[in-house]
GROMACS .gro file of C-alpha atoms in nm:
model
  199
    1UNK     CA    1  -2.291  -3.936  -2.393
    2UNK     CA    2  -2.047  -3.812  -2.163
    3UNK     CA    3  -2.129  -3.441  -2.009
    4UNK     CA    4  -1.888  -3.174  -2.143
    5UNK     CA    5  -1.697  -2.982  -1.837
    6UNK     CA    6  -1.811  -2.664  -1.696
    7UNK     CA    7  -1.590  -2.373  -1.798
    8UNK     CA    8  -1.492  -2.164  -1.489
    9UNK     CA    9  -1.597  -1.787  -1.530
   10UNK     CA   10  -1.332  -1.543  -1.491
   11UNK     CA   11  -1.366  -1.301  -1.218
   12UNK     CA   12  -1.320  -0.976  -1.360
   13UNK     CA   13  -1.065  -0.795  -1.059
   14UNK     CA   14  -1.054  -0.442  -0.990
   15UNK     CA   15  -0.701  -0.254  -1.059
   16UNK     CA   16  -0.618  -0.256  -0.689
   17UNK     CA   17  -0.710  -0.604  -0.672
   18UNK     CA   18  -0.418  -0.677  -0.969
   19UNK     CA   19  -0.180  -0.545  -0.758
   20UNK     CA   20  -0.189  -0.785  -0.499
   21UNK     CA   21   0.033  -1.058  -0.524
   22UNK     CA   22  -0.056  -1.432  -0.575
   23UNK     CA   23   0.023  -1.602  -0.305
   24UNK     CA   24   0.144  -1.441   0.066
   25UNK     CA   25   0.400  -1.621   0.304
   26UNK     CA   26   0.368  -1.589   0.692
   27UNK     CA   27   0.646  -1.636   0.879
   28UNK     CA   28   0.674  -1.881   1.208
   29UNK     CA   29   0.609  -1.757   1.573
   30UNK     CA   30   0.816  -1.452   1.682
   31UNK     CA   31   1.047  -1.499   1.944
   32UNK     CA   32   1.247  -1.287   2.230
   33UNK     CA   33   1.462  -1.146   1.954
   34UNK     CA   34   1.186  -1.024   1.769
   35UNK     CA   35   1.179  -0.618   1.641
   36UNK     CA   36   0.849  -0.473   1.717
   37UNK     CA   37   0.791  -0.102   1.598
   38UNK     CA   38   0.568   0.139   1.779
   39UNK     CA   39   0.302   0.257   1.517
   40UNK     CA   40  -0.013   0.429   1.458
   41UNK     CA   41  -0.258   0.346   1.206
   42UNK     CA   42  -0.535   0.562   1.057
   43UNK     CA   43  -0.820   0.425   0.832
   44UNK     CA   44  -0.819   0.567   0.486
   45UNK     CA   45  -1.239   0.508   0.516
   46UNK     CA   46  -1.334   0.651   0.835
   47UNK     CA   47  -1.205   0.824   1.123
   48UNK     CA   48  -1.083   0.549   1.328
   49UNK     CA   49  -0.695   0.546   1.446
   50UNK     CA   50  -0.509   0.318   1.621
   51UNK     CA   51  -0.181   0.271   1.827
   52UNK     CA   52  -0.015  -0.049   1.808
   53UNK     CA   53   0.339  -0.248   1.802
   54UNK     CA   54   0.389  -0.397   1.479
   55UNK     CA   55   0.651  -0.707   1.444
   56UNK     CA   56   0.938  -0.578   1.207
   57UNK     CA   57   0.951  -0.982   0.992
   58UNK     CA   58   1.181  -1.000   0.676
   59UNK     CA   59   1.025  -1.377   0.635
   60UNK     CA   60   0.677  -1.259   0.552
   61UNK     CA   61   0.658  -1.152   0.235
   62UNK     CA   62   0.401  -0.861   0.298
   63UNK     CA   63   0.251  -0.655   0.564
   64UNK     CA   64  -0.103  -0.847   0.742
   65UNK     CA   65  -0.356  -0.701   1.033
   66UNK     CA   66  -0.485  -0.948   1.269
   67UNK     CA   67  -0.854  -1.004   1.154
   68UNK     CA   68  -0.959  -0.988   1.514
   69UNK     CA   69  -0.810  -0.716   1.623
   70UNK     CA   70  -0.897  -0.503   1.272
   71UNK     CA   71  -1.311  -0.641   1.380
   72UNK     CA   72  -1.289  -0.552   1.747
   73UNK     CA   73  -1.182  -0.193   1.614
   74UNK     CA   74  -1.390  -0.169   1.336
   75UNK     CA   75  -1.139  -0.100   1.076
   76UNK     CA   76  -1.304  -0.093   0.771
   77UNK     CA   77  -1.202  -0.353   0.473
   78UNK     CA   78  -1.207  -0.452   0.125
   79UNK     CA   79  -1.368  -0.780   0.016
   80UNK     CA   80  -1.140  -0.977  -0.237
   81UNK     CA   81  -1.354  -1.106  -0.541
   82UNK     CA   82  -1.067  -1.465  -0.511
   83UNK     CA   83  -0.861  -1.552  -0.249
   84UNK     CA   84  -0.518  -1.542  -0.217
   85UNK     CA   85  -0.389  -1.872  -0.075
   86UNK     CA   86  -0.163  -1.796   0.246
   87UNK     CA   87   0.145  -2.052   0.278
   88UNK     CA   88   0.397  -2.094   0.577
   89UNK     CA   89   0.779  -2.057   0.559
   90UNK     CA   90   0.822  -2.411   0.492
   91UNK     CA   91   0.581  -2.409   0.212
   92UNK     CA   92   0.277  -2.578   0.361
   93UNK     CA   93  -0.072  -2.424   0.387
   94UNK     CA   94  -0.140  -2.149   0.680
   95UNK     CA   95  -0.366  -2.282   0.897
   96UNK     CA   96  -0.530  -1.968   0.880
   97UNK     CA   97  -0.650  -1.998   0.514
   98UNK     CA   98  -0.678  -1.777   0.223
   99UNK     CA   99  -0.679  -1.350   0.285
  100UNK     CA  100  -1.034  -1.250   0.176
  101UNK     CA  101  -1.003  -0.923   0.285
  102UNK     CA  102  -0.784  -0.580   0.306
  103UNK     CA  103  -0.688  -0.288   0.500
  104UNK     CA  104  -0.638   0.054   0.317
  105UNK     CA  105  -0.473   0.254   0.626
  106UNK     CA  106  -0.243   0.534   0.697
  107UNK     CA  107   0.077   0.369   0.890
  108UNK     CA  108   0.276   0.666   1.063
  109UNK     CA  109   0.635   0.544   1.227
  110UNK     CA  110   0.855   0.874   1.396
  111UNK     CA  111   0.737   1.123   1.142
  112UNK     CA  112   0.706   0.832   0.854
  113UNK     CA  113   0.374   0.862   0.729
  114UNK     CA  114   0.261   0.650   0.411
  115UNK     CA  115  -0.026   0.453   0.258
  116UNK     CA  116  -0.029   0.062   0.302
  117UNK     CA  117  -0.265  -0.221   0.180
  118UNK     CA  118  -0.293  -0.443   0.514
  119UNK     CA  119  -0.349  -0.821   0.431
  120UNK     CA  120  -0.652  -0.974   0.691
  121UNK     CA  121  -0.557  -1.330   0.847
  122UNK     CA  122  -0.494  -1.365   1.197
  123UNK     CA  123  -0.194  -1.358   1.362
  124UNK     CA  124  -0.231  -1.552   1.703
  125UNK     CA  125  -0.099  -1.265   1.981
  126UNK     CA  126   0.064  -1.010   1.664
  127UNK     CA  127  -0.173  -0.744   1.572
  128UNK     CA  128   0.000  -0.610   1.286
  129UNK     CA  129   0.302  -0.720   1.079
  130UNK     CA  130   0.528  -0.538   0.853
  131UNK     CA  131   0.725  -0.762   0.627
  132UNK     CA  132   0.998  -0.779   0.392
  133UNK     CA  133   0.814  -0.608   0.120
  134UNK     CA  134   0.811  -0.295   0.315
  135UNK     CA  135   1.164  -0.365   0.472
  136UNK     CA  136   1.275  -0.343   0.091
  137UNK     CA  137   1.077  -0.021  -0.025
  138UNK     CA  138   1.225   0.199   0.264
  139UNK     CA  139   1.536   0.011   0.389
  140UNK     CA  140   1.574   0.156   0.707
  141UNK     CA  141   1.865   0.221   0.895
  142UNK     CA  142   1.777  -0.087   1.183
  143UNK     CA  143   2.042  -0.122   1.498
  144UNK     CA  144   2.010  -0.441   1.656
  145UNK     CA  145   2.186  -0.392   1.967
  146UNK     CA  146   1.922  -0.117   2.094
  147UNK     CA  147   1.628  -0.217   1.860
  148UNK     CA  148   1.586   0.095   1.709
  149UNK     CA  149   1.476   0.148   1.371
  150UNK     CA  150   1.523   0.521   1.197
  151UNK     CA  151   1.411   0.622   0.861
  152UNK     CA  152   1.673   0.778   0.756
  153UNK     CA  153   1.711   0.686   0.397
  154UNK     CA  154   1.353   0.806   0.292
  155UNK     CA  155   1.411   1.173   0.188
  156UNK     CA  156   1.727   1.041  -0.006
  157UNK     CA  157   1.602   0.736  -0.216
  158UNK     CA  158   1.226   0.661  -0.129
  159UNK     CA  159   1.024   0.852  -0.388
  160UNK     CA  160   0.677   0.803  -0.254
  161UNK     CA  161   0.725   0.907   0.077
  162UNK     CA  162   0.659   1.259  -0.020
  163UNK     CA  163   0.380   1.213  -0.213
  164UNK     CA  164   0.199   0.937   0.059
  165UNK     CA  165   0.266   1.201   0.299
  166UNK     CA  166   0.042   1.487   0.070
  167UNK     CA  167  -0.199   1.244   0.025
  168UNK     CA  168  -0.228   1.137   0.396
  169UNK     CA  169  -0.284   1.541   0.493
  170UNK     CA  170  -0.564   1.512   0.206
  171UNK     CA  171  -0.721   1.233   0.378
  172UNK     CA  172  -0.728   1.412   0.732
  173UNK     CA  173  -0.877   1.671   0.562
  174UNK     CA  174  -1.148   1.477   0.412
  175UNK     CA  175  -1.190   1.313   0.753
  176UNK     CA  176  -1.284   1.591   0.936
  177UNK     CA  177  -1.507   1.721   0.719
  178UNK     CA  178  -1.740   1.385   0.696
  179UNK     CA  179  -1.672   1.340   1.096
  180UNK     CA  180  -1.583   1.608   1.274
  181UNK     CA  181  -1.734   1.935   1.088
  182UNK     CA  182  -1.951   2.156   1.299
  183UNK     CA  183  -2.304   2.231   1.212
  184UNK     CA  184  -2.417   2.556   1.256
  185UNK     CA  185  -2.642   2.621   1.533
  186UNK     CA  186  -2.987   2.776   1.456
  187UNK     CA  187  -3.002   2.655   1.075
  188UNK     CA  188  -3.069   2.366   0.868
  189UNK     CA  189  -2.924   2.322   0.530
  190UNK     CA  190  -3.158   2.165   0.218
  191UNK     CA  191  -3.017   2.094  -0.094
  192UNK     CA  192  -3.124   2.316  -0.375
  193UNK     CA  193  -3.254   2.575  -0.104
  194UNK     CA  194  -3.132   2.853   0.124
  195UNK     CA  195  -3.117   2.801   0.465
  196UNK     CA  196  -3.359   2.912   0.694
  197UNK     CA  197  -3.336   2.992   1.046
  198UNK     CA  198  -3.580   2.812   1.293
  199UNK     CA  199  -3.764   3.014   1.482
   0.00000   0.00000   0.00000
């Protein structure tokens, strides 16, 4: 009697998780033409922030961290309950596989501050890239000649900025007080209780 097949459970996915899209594209090797963007990076989890150049690459379709360099730094991430199958610009498999994981970080660019969802792979000698998903939300004004990039049509036609830029001061907020809050000298604090002084 032949075996019925297994059904495959579904993986129930968390609402961020939805978001993500199905399948990410990676674009080739960046070469002496190549726009690179001097950024800074805070974790949304902990207190750890980062300087970097990030390559500026309308042929990936979303914005990746270098899974090395996010480890070495101890960026915290977000395990994916599937993966999301990584392909190259001519359609064949990444060699790098699947993204398992994600970034949640603060990106700040020349006053720019918003929240982005960093994809993990790795990235060979690029430690971060933005791609065209981001080139479309905030269309910046790019000159090619001198390789500057301004964000000058933000205020005017990107709604979010505003609001990503409340919600990054919230996050420094929270930040310091988990990391860098004093504690009072000469008391120790019980929950439930008063303090008392030591003697």
């Amino acid at each position: 009697v032949p075996l019925a097949p297994r059904s495959v459970p579904l993986v129930r996915k968390e609402k961020w998780e939805r978001k993500l899209p199905q399948r990410y594209v990676v674009a080739a090797s960046p070469g002496a033409n190549s726009l690179h963007l001097p950024l800074e990076i805070q974790s949304t989890d902990n207190a750890v922030q980062l300087s970097l150049n990030g390559l500026v690459d309308c042929g990936a379709t979303s914005d990746f961290i270098d899974s090395t360099y996010a480890s070495e730094n101890r960026l915290p991430v977000r395990q994916l309950s599937q993966p999301i199958p990584v392909y190259n610009v001519d359609g064949t498999p990444n060699k790098a596989g699947s993204i398992r994981q994600v970034a949640d970080v603060v990106l700040r660019y020349q006053g720019h501050s918003e929240r982005v969802q960093l994809a993990v792979t790795r990235l060979g000698k690029q430690k971060l890239i933005l791609g065209y998903s981001w080139l479309r939300k905030h269309n910046p004004e790019i000159n090619w000649d001198t390789q500057e990039v301004k964000m000058s049509r933000c205020p005017s036609s990107c709604s979010t900025c505003t609001e990503e830029s409340r919600q990054e001061r919230r996050i420094a907020r929270h930040l310091r007080c988990r990391h860098g809050r004093p504690q009072r000298r000469g008391y120790a604090a019980t929950p439930g209780r008063r303090r008392r002084r030591f003697r």
